[in-house]
């Protein structure tokens, strides 16, 4: 078993070989916390959650680090509009980000690291860059001199001439137009920290490399984020870290997620075409959302349509219904019938194909199709066979739960099936008869329900029902 990953740097699928055997170090760019997170963020963070789950499932000892950008132009601007302290505003939205992460059942991240709490590491990196001649100080800040780093542009595959056309942070004091800032000198009303070059605050890119170096070292295995981060953010990170360490590459595998789009445009705060995660989760079940996202490969864009989430919900219900029908049909142990032996082979085949799909650059849509094919097979079997061997039933249900768990679906213990309204009313009527000790009516209703395929059980916690097999 070899995992293959698409590396945005080489633009090829490569065999996944971590730097130190089974130990994998992964950094994923976290949010800039100036507003509520939306479904576009969910798309990216769920994708990396699934990737992390798969790597651990395959036996890798994964350490997953995410930074929190809590110092940034956008935060300062929003804080000014709201007349609030920028760091307080950042904490508020960070809190709601953590709630979103929990509600999305993302549980693979080991450490979150805030930029504001890594100022010594950030300053230390800038000092080393100045010492080595890669950075220079001006009136407005400290800048990285991209002309000193010959590989600048290698990740985004842009040549130096092309790069000159990007106007990053226009400032007459810069040596080259495309130089980016490592430190911004203090401006009135902005948060600031002391540094050897004067009071100010860090640039965005250096926050991430300082954090990554502290927890992961100068070279690590995976760096991820949305596709918009390739340039200039990730390009700048490479320039900073490789200039400091002299070691290449900083990262073995660069992974980037495709956008969640609305009518062809990226879902984004600035475009006002977003649905917050909180609002989405009021409308949709988290497992339906996770199924919706994973039905597209992580690198491909997704077009957002409510209809597609509804379809995911229906598909998920069908999978649960298959699991319920397996539960309802368990018979005691014994020899397997020929059909059951064929089913056992089908389960093994599905597990193998699911693994192959995930090993091939985390192909979740293909992996999911294996679960749906297995469910279809089971449903067809139940057309002719009314019960199923206990060992095989357990194997089947465990397979659905185990593989579904990679995507983050089929994790609910027992799914309550809804009874049709008329049957529910009959049960209530029987309850009322029992309360007035009208045993005859209660018995008649029990019999009637039985004829309709529903068995009642009177327990100390009240009446329970199950479908007759
Ligand atoms: P931000 O808070 O804007 O820095 O974004 C945090 C992460 O979410 C980055 O990796 C972005 O690329 C990603 N992201 C933002 N919007 C979308 C979107 N519409 N689709 C997919 N990923 C997104």
Short mmCIF file of C-alpha atoms and ligand atoms in Angstrom, two decimals:
data_model
loop_
_atom_site.label_atom_id
_atom_site.label_comp_id
_atom_site.label_asym_id
_atom_site.label_seq_id
_atom_site.Cartn_x
_atom_site.Cartn_y
_atom_site.Cartn_z
CA UNK A 1 0.00 0.00 0.00
CA UNK A 2 1.47 3.32 -1.10
CA UNK A 3 -0.38 6.57 -0.81
CA UNK A 4 -0.11 8.86 -3.84
CA UNK A 5 -0.61 12.59 -3.41
CA UNK A 6 -0.88 15.36 -5.95
CA UNK A 7 1.84 17.87 -5.18
CA UNK A 8 0.89 21.39 -6.33
CA UNK A 9 4.59 22.19 -6.53
CA UNK A 10 5.56 19.50 -9.06
CA UNK A 11 2.01 19.37 -10.45
CA UNK A 12 2.24 15.60 -10.39
CA UNK A 13 1.00 12.73 -8.28
CA UNK A 14 3.86 11.39 -6.20
CA UNK A 15 4.40 8.48 -3.82
CA UNK A 16 3.89 9.74 -0.30
CA UNK A 17 7.13 9.30 1.63
CA UNK A 18 7.31 11.29 4.85
CA UNK A 19 10.68 12.64 6.01
CA UNK A 20 10.81 10.33 9.00
CA UNK A 21 9.19 7.04 8.19
CA UNK A 22 5.72 6.87 9.75
CA UNK A 23 5.83 10.31 11.35
CA UNK A 24 3.94 12.95 9.38
CA UNK A 25 4.00 16.68 10.12
CA UNK A 26 1.23 18.72 8.54
CA UNK A 27 0.53 22.45 8.60
CA UNK A 28 -2.75 23.86 7.31
CA UNK A 29 -3.32 27.60 7.06
CA UNK A 30 -6.01 28.57 9.52
CA UNK A 31 -8.53 31.39 9.37
CA UNK A 32 -8.10 35.13 9.62
CA UNK A 33 -10.52 35.71 12.46
CA UNK A 34 -12.38 38.91 11.61
CA UNK A 35 -15.83 37.51 10.83
CA UNK A 36 -17.91 34.34 11.02
CA UNK A 37 -16.63 31.40 8.99
CA UNK A 38 -18.65 30.36 5.95
CA UNK A 39 -19.22 27.17 3.99
CA UNK A 40 -16.18 27.91 1.80
CA UNK A 41 -13.99 27.58 4.89
CA UNK A 42 -15.88 24.43 5.85
CA UNK A 43 -15.07 22.94 2.44
CA UNK A 44 -11.35 23.40 3.01
CA UNK A 45 -11.19 22.38 6.66
CA UNK A 46 -13.37 19.29 6.15
CA UNK A 47 -11.12 18.24 3.25
CA UNK A 48 -8.02 18.34 5.48
CA UNK A 49 -9.91 16.62 8.29
CA UNK A 50 -10.67 13.70 5.95
CA UNK A 51 -7.06 13.63 4.72
CA UNK A 52 -5.81 13.59 8.33
CA UNK A 53 -8.23 10.80 9.24
CA UNK A 54 -7.05 8.74 6.31
CA UNK A 55 -3.35 9.19 7.10
CA UNK A 56 -3.96 8.08 10.69
CA UNK A 57 -6.13 5.19 9.50
CA UNK A 58 -3.20 4.04 7.35
CA UNK A 59 -0.99 3.98 10.42
CA UNK A 60 0.86 7.28 10.09
CA UNK A 61 1.65 9.12 13.26
CA UNK A 62 0.30 12.50 12.16
CA UNK A 63 0.89 15.79 13.93
CA UNK A 64 -1.54 18.37 12.55
CA UNK A 65 -0.87 22.06 13.23
CA UNK A 66 -3.11 25.00 12.36
CA UNK A 67 -2.29 28.65 12.83
CA UNK A 68 -4.80 31.36 13.69
CA UNK A 69 -4.21 34.70 11.99
CA UNK A 70 -5.22 37.12 14.72
CA UNK A 71 -3.11 40.06 13.53
CA UNK A 72 -3.94 41.27 10.05
CA UNK A 73 -5.07 44.28 8.01
CA UNK A 74 -8.61 42.90 7.68
CA UNK A 75 -8.95 42.48 11.45
CA UNK A 76 -7.71 46.02 12.09
CA UNK A 77 -10.09 47.44 9.49
CA UNK A 78 -13.09 45.57 10.91
CA UNK A 79 -12.18 46.55 14.48
CA UNK A 80 -12.04 50.19 13.43
CA UNK A 81 -15.49 49.94 11.84
CA UNK A 82 -16.87 48.38 15.01
CA UNK A 83 -14.92 50.62 17.33
CA UNK A 84 -13.52 47.54 19.07
CA UNK A 85 -10.02 46.48 20.14
CA UNK A 86 -8.59 44.37 17.24
CA UNK A 87 -7.31 41.55 19.45
CA UNK A 88 -10.63 41.35 21.31
CA UNK A 89 -12.50 41.21 18.02
CA UNK A 90 -10.14 38.46 16.85
CA UNK A 91 -10.77 36.43 20.05
CA UNK A 92 -14.52 36.73 19.57
CA UNK A 93 -14.39 35.34 16.04
CA UNK A 94 -11.79 32.76 16.99
CA UNK A 95 -14.24 31.47 19.61
CA UNK A 96 -16.98 31.10 16.98
CA UNK A 97 -14.46 29.44 14.62
CA UNK A 98 -13.73 26.81 17.30
CA UNK A 99 -17.45 26.25 17.76
CA UNK A 100 -17.83 25.79 14.00
CA UNK A 101 -14.96 23.31 13.94
CA UNK A 102 -16.60 21.33 16.75
CA UNK A 103 -20.04 21.42 15.08
CA UNK A 104 -18.50 20.21 11.83
CA UNK A 105 -17.04 17.30 13.82
CA UNK A 106 -13.51 18.19 12.77
CA UNK A 107 -11.43 16.48 15.41
CA UNK A 108 -7.99 15.89 13.91
CA UNK A 109 -6.13 19.14 14.66
CA UNK A 110 -3.52 18.70 17.40
CA UNK A 111 -2.41 22.28 18.01
CA UNK A 112 -3.81 25.72 17.18
CA UNK A 113 -1.24 28.51 17.32
CA UNK A 114 -2.08 32.21 17.40
CA UNK A 115 0.22 34.65 15.62
CA UNK A 116 -0.06 37.15 18.50
CA UNK A 117 1.43 34.58 20.87
CA UNK A 118 4.50 33.90 18.73
CA UNK A 119 6.07 37.33 18.55
CA UNK A 120 9.55 36.23 19.76
CA UNK A 121 9.65 33.50 17.07
CA UNK A 122 8.47 35.95 14.39
CA UNK A 123 11.06 38.59 15.36
CA UNK A 124 13.77 35.94 15.50
CA UNK A 125 12.99 34.81 11.94
CA UNK A 126 13.07 38.39 10.63
CA UNK A 127 16.41 38.99 12.38
CA UNK A 128 17.91 35.94 10.73
CA UNK A 129 16.63 37.09 7.33
CA UNK A 130 18.21 40.54 7.81
CA UNK A 131 21.48 38.99 9.00
CA UNK A 132 21.67 36.75 5.94
CA UNK A 133 20.97 39.68 3.61
CA UNK A 134 17.52 38.54 2.45
CA UNK A 135 15.66 41.36 4.16
CA UNK A 136 16.10 45.11 4.55
CA UNK A 137 14.71 47.84 6.77
CA UNK A 138 12.99 51.00 5.53
CA UNK A 139 10.93 53.76 7.11
CA UNK A 140 7.74 51.79 6.62
CA UNK A 141 8.86 48.32 7.61
CA UNK A 142 11.09 45.34 6.97
CA UNK A 143 10.82 43.73 3.54
CA UNK A 144 11.91 40.48 1.96
CA UNK A 145 14.08 41.14 -1.10
CA UNK A 146 12.73 38.64 -3.61
CA UNK A 147 15.62 39.28 -6.01
CA UNK A 148 17.88 37.50 -3.49
CA UNK A 149 15.87 34.28 -3.59
CA UNK A 150 16.35 32.66 -6.96
CA UNK A 151 13.55 30.13 -6.49
CA UNK A 152 10.91 32.82 -5.99
CA UNK A 153 7.96 31.78 -8.16
CA UNK A 154 8.71 28.05 -8.13
CA UNK A 155 5.50 27.01 -6.37
CA UNK A 156 3.18 29.12 -8.49
CA UNK A 157 5.26 28.43 -11.64
CA UNK A 158 5.75 32.10 -12.46
CA UNK A 159 8.93 33.54 -13.89
CA UNK A 160 10.53 36.66 -12.37
CA UNK A 161 9.26 38.92 -15.18
CA UNK A 162 5.71 37.71 -14.66
CA UNK A 163 6.05 38.29 -10.93
CA UNK A 164 6.97 41.91 -11.46
CA UNK A 165 3.45 42.56 -12.64
CA UNK A 166 2.04 41.75 -9.19
CA UNK A 167 1.78 44.93 -7.22
CA UNK A 168 2.05 43.80 -3.62
CA UNK A 169 1.97 46.52 -0.98
CA UNK A 170 2.89 49.52 -3.14
CA UNK A 171 5.57 51.48 -1.28
CA UNK A 172 8.28 53.71 -2.76
CA UNK A 173 10.77 52.60 -0.12
CA UNK A 174 10.85 49.01 -1.43
CA UNK A 175 13.76 47.78 -3.54
CA UNK A 176 11.59 45.70 -5.87
CA UNK A 177 7.89 46.09 -6.52
CA UNK A 178 7.24 42.45 -5.62
CA UNK A 179 9.04 42.53 -2.25
CA UNK A 180 6.65 41.64 0.56
CA UNK A 181 6.59 42.90 4.12
CA UNK A 182 7.91 40.99 7.09
CA UNK A 183 7.26 43.77 9.59
CA UNK A 184 5.04 46.85 9.30
CA UNK A 185 6.02 49.91 11.31
CA UNK A 186 3.43 51.13 13.77
CA UNK A 187 0.60 53.28 12.49
CA UNK A 188 -1.74 55.34 14.63
CA UNK A 189 -4.53 53.25 16.17
CA UNK A 190 -3.03 49.85 15.24
CA UNK A 191 -1.90 47.14 17.65
CA UNK A 192 1.88 46.99 17.94
CA UNK A 193 4.75 45.07 19.49
CA UNK A 194 8.34 46.09 20.19
CA UNK A 195 11.05 44.90 17.85
CA UNK A 196 14.70 45.73 17.13
CA UNK A 197 13.48 47.90 14.20
CA UNK A 198 10.83 49.80 16.09
CA UNK A 199 7.24 49.27 17.19
CA UNK A 200 4.98 47.58 14.71
CA UNK A 201 3.39 44.30 13.72
CA UNK A 202 4.30 41.29 11.60
CA UNK A 203 3.37 40.65 7.98
CA UNK A 204 1.05 37.74 7.29
CA UNK A 205 3.52 35.30 5.70
CA UNK A 206 6.12 35.42 8.47
CA UNK A 207 3.48 34.56 11.09
CA UNK A 208 3.04 31.16 9.50
CA UNK A 209 6.68 30.24 8.96
CA UNK A 210 7.58 31.27 12.52
CA UNK A 211 4.81 29.07 13.92
CA UNK A 212 5.63 26.17 11.62
CA UNK A 213 9.35 26.27 12.46
CA UNK A 214 8.59 26.17 16.17
CA UNK A 215 6.33 23.12 16.08
CA UNK A 216 7.42 21.26 12.95
CA UNK A 217 10.99 22.30 12.28
CA UNK A 218 12.55 23.77 9.15
CA UNK A 219 11.42 20.95 6.90
CA UNK A 220 8.18 19.04 7.15
CA UNK A 221 5.86 16.85 5.14
CA UNK A 222 2.58 18.52 4.17
CA UNK A 223 1.44 22.08 3.88
CA UNK A 224 -2.16 22.78 2.93
CA UNK A 225 -4.68 25.51 2.34
CA UNK A 226 -7.11 26.73 -0.28
CA UNK A 227 -5.92 27.21 -3.84
CA UNK A 228 -5.94 31.02 -3.43
CA UNK A 229 -3.05 30.74 -1.00
CA UNK A 230 -0.49 29.44 -3.53
CA UNK A 231 0.47 32.98 -4.46
CA UNK A 232 1.66 35.09 -2.81
CA UNK A 233 1.23 33.45 0.61
CA UNK A 234 2.80 30.03 0.16
CA UNK A 235 5.35 31.31 -2.32
CA UNK A 236 6.46 33.85 0.30
CA UNK A 237 6.58 31.19 3.01
CA UNK A 238 8.98 29.12 0.92
CA UNK A 239 11.18 32.16 0.25
CA UNK A 240 11.37 33.00 3.96
CA UNK A 241 11.99 29.56 5.38
CA UNK A 242 14.35 28.25 2.71
CA UNK A 243 16.39 31.48 2.92
CA UNK A 244 16.70 31.13 6.68
CA UNK A 245 17.50 27.42 6.76
CA UNK A 246 19.29 26.97 3.46
CA UNK A 247 17.43 23.64 3.30
CA UNK A 248 15.18 22.73 0.39
CA UNK A 249 12.39 21.92 0.19
CA UNK A 250 10.68 23.45 3.20
CA UNK A 251 7.71 21.19 2.49
CA UNK A 252 7.61 17.87 0.66
CA UNK A 253 3.99 17.95 -0.47
CA UNK A 254 1.91 21.04 -1.16
CA UNK A 255 -1.83 20.35 -1.12
CA UNK A 256 -4.48 22.85 -2.19
CA UNK A 257 -8.26 22.62 -2.08
CA UNK A 258 -10.59 23.81 -4.83
CA UNK A 259 -13.07 26.57 -4.09
CA UNK A 260 -16.65 26.32 -3.05
CA UNK A 261 -18.30 28.55 -5.63
CA UNK A 262 -21.66 30.21 -6.01
CA UNK A 263 -22.73 30.75 -9.61
CA UNK A 264 -19.14 30.43 -10.74
CA UNK A 265 -17.65 32.80 -8.16
CA UNK A 266 -15.68 31.88 -5.02
CA UNK A 267 -17.85 31.94 -1.91
CA UNK A 268 -16.29 34.86 -0.07
CA UNK A 269 -17.00 37.43 2.58
CA UNK A 270 -16.05 40.24 0.25
CA UNK A 271 -18.55 39.14 -2.41
CA UNK A 272 -21.39 38.79 0.07
CA UNK A 273 -22.38 35.44 -1.47
CA UNK A 274 -21.75 33.31 1.58
CA UNK A 275 -23.69 31.17 4.05
CA UNK A 276 -22.15 31.01 7.49
CA UNK A 277 -21.41 27.59 8.94
CA UNK A 278 -23.73 28.39 11.85
CA UNK A 279 -26.66 29.13 9.52
CA UNK A 280 -25.96 26.10 7.36
CA UNK A 281 -25.97 23.81 10.40
CA UNK A 282 -29.38 25.13 11.43
CA UNK A 283 -30.68 23.87 8.11
CA UNK A 284 -28.60 20.79 7.38
CA UNK A 285 -27.36 17.85 9.33
CA UNK A 286 -23.56 17.90 9.71
CA UNK A 287 -23.20 14.43 8.18
CA UNK A 288 -25.21 15.54 5.13
CA UNK A 289 -22.87 18.51 4.75
CA UNK A 290 -19.76 16.36 5.07
CA UNK A 291 -21.17 13.92 2.51
CA UNK A 292 -21.95 16.83 0.17
CA UNK A 293 -18.37 18.14 0.34
CA UNK A 294 -16.73 14.74 0.05
CA UNK A 295 -18.80 13.88 -3.02
CA UNK A 296 -16.33 16.08 -4.94
CA UNK A 297 -12.57 15.55 -4.98
CA UNK A 298 -10.77 17.97 -2.65
CA UNK A 299 -8.87 19.61 -5.52
CA UNK A 300 -11.93 20.26 -7.68
CA UNK A 301 -14.17 23.27 -7.30
CA UNK A 302 -17.69 22.67 -6.02
CA UNK A 303 -20.73 24.59 -7.15
CA UNK A 304 -22.97 25.34 -4.25
CA UNK A 305 -26.64 24.42 -4.67
CA UNK A 306 -29.03 23.74 -1.83
CA UNK A 307 -30.46 20.98 -4.01
CA UNK A 308 -27.14 19.12 -3.88
CA UNK A 309 -27.10 19.18 -0.09
CA UNK A 310 -30.68 17.86 -0.12
CA UNK A 311 -29.49 15.05 -2.42
CA UNK A 312 -26.66 14.27 -0.01
CA UNK A 313 -29.19 14.14 2.85
CA UNK A 314 -31.39 11.69 0.92
CA UNK A 315 -28.38 9.54 0.02
CA UNK A 316 -27.28 9.50 3.65
CA UNK A 317 -30.76 8.47 4.81
CA UNK A 318 -30.68 5.62 2.31
CA UNK A 319 -27.38 4.38 3.78
CA UNK A 320 -28.81 4.56 7.30
CA UNK A 321 -31.92 2.72 6.12
CA UNK A 322 -29.70 -0.08 4.77
CA UNK A 323 -27.94 -0.27 8.15
CA UNK A 324 -31.32 -0.32 9.91
CA UNK A 325 -32.56 -3.10 7.69
CA UNK A 326 -29.43 -5.12 8.46
CA UNK A 327 -30.04 -4.58 12.20
CA UNK A 328 -33.65 -5.65 11.86
CA UNK A 329 -32.76 -8.79 9.98
CA UNK A 330 -30.10 -10.38 12.17
CA UNK A 331 -30.55 -14.09 12.78
CA UNK A 332 -28.47 -16.23 15.06
CA UNK A 333 -25.04 -17.62 14.13
CA UNK A 334 -24.71 -20.56 11.80
CA UNK A 335 -23.23 -21.48 8.47
CA UNK A 336 -23.29 -18.88 5.76
CA UNK A 337 -25.61 -19.42 2.81
CA UNK A 338 -24.12 -19.17 -0.67
CA UNK A 339 -25.58 -15.66 -0.98
CA UNK A 340 -24.03 -14.70 2.34
CA UNK A 341 -20.65 -16.01 1.25
CA UNK A 342 -20.92 -13.86 -1.87
CA UNK A 343 -21.84 -10.89 0.33
CA UNK A 344 -18.80 -11.49 2.51
CA UNK A 345 -16.60 -11.33 -0.60
CA UNK A 346 -18.39 -8.16 -1.67
CA UNK A 347 -17.66 -6.54 1.71
CA UNK A 348 -13.97 -7.40 1.40
CA UNK A 349 -13.90 -6.11 -2.16
CA UNK A 350 -15.59 -2.85 -1.12
CA UNK A 351 -13.09 -2.31 1.69
CA UNK A 352 -10.22 -2.88 -0.71
CA UNK A 353 -11.64 -0.54 -3.34
CA UNK A 354 -12.38 2.14 -0.73
CA UNK A 355 -8.75 1.94 0.42
CA UNK A 356 -7.43 2.11 -3.12
CA UNK A 357 -9.52 5.20 -3.84
CA UNK A 358 -8.37 7.00 -0.70
CA UNK A 359 -4.75 6.00 -1.29
CA UNK A 360 -5.01 7.58 -4.72
CA UNK A 361 -4.82 11.26 -3.72
CA UNK A 362 -7.70 10.95 -1.25
CA UNK A 363 -10.34 10.29 -3.88
CA UNK A 364 -13.40 10.61 -1.66
CA UNK A 365 -16.07 10.52 -4.42
CA UNK A 366 -14.73 7.17 -5.64
CA UNK A 367 -14.41 5.87 -2.07
CA UNK A 368 -18.01 6.88 -1.36
CA UNK A 369 -19.24 5.08 -4.44
CA UNK A 370 -17.88 1.86 -2.90
CA UNK A 371 -20.12 2.37 0.15
CA UNK A 372 -23.15 3.08 -2.02
CA UNK A 373 -22.46 0.03 -4.21
CA UNK A 374 -22.22 -2.13 -1.10
CA UNK A 375 -25.52 -0.74 0.21
CA UNK A 376 -27.19 -1.46 -3.14
CA UNK A 377 -25.88 -5.01 -3.05
CA UNK A 378 -27.25 -5.54 0.47
CA UNK A 379 -30.63 -4.07 -0.45
CA UNK A 380 -30.87 -6.42 -3.43
CA UNK A 381 -30.02 -9.36 -1.20
CA UNK A 382 -32.86 -8.43 1.13
CA UNK A 383 -35.26 -8.72 -1.80
CA UNK A 384 -34.79 -12.47 -1.67
CA UNK A 385 -33.41 -13.15 1.80
CA UNK A 386 -35.23 -12.03 4.93
CA UNK A 387 -32.53 -12.55 7.51
CA UNK A 388 -28.79 -12.34 7.77
CA UNK A 389 -26.12 -14.17 9.73
CA UNK A 390 -25.12 -12.27 12.91
CA UNK A 391 -21.38 -12.34 12.27
CA UNK A 392 -21.85 -11.09 8.74
CA UNK A 393 -24.31 -8.40 9.87
CA UNK A 394 -21.77 -7.13 12.41
CA UNK A 395 -19.03 -7.14 9.79
CA UNK A 396 -21.25 -5.19 7.39
CA UNK A 397 -22.35 -2.58 9.93
CA UNK A 398 -18.78 -2.17 11.21
CA UNK A 399 -17.58 -1.69 7.65
CA UNK A 400 -20.13 1.07 7.02
CA UNK A 401 -19.29 2.76 10.30
CA UNK A 402 -15.52 2.37 10.01
CA UNK A 403 -15.20 3.58 6.42
CA UNK A 404 -17.99 6.15 6.85
CA UNK A 405 -16.00 7.46 9.80
CA UNK A 406 -13.21 8.58 7.47
CA UNK A 407 -15.66 10.87 5.68
CA UNK A 408 -17.47 11.68 8.93
CA UNK A 409 -20.77 9.97 8.14
CA UNK A 410 -22.75 7.00 9.57
CA UNK A 411 -21.54 7.71 13.08
CA UNK A 412 -24.93 7.99 14.74
CA UNK A 413 -25.49 5.12 17.13
CA UNK A 414 -29.10 4.37 16.57
CA UNK A 415 -31.14 6.23 14.07
CA UNK A 416 -34.70 6.62 15.13
CA UNK A 417 -36.94 5.76 12.29
CA UNK A 418 -39.99 7.93 11.92
CA UNK A 419 -43.30 6.09 12.13
CA UNK A 420 -46.02 7.08 9.70
CA UNK A 421 -48.45 9.48 11.35
CA UNK A 422 -51.42 7.06 11.47
CA UNK A 423 -49.37 4.39 13.26
CA UNK A 424 -48.00 6.91 15.77
CA UNK A 425 -51.58 8.02 16.51
CA UNK A 426 -52.62 4.39 17.04
CA UNK A 427 -49.83 3.89 19.60
CA UNK A 428 -50.94 7.03 21.42
CA UNK A 429 -54.54 5.83 21.41
CA UNK A 430 -53.43 2.53 22.96
CA UNK A 431 -51.50 4.44 25.63
CA UNK A 432 -54.63 6.35 26.54
CA UNK A 433 -56.61 3.08 26.70
CA UNK A 434 -53.98 1.61 29.05
CA UNK A 435 -54.13 4.68 31.27
CA UNK A 436 -57.87 4.20 31.74
CA UNK A 437 -57.24 0.45 32.21
CA UNK A 438 -59.22 -0.42 29.07
CA UNK A 439 -57.13 -3.54 28.41
CA UNK A 440 -59.48 -4.86 25.71
CA UNK A 441 -59.02 -1.80 23.44
CA UNK A 442 -55.29 -1.75 24.20
CA UNK A 443 -54.99 -5.38 23.08
CA UNK A 444 -57.01 -4.81 19.94
CA UNK A 445 -54.78 -1.93 18.93
CA UNK A 446 -51.67 -4.03 19.63
CA UNK A 447 -53.00 -6.75 17.32
CA UNK A 448 -53.91 -4.26 14.62
CA UNK A 449 -50.39 -2.80 14.74
CA UNK A 450 -48.91 -6.26 14.54
CA UNK A 451 -50.89 -6.92 11.39
CA UNK A 452 -49.38 -3.70 10.04
CA UNK A 453 -45.88 -5.01 10.83
CA UNK A 454 -45.20 -3.14 14.07
CA UNK A 455 -44.39 -4.98 17.31
CA UNK A 456 -44.92 -3.17 20.61
CA UNK A 457 -42.97 -3.74 23.78
CA UNK A 458 -44.05 -2.22 27.11
CA UNK A 459 -40.90 -1.35 29.02
CA UNK A 460 -40.17 0.52 32.26
CA UNK A 461 -39.20 3.53 30.06
CA UNK A 462 -42.50 3.43 28.22
CA UNK A 463 -43.72 1.76 25.09
CA UNK A 464 -41.18 0.86 22.38
CA UNK A 465 -41.80 -0.35 18.83
CA UNK A 466 -39.89 -2.25 16.23
CA UNK A 467 -40.61 -3.49 12.74
CA UNK A 468 -41.61 -7.17 12.40
CA UNK A 469 -39.05 -9.21 10.49
P1 LIG B 1 -9.27 33.02 5.22
O1 LIG B 1 -9.91 33.11 6.55
O2 LIG B 1 -9.95 33.83 4.16
O3 LIG B 1 -7.79 33.28 5.32
O4 LIG B 1 -9.42 31.52 4.70
C1 LIG B 1 -9.05 30.41 5.45
C2 LIG B 1 -8.95 29.19 4.56
O5 LIG B 1 -10.21 28.92 3.94
C3 LIG B 1 -7.94 29.34 3.42
O6 LIG B 1 -7.25 28.12 3.26
C4 LIG B 1 -8.80 29.65 2.23
O7 LIG B 1 -8.21 29.24 1.02
C5 LIG B 1 -10.04 28.82 2.53
N1 LIG B 1 -11.23 29.33 1.82
C6 LIG B 1 -11.78 30.57 1.90
N2 LIG B 1 -12.84 30.67 1.07
C7 LIG B 1 -12.98 29.46 0.45
C8 LIG B 1 -13.89 28.92 -0.53
N3 LIG B 1 -14.89 29.63 -1.04
N4 LIG B 1 -13.72 27.64 -0.91
C9 LIG B 1 -12.70 26.87 -0.40
N5 LIG B 1 -11.82 27.33 0.52
C10 LIG B 1 -11.95 28.60 0.93
#
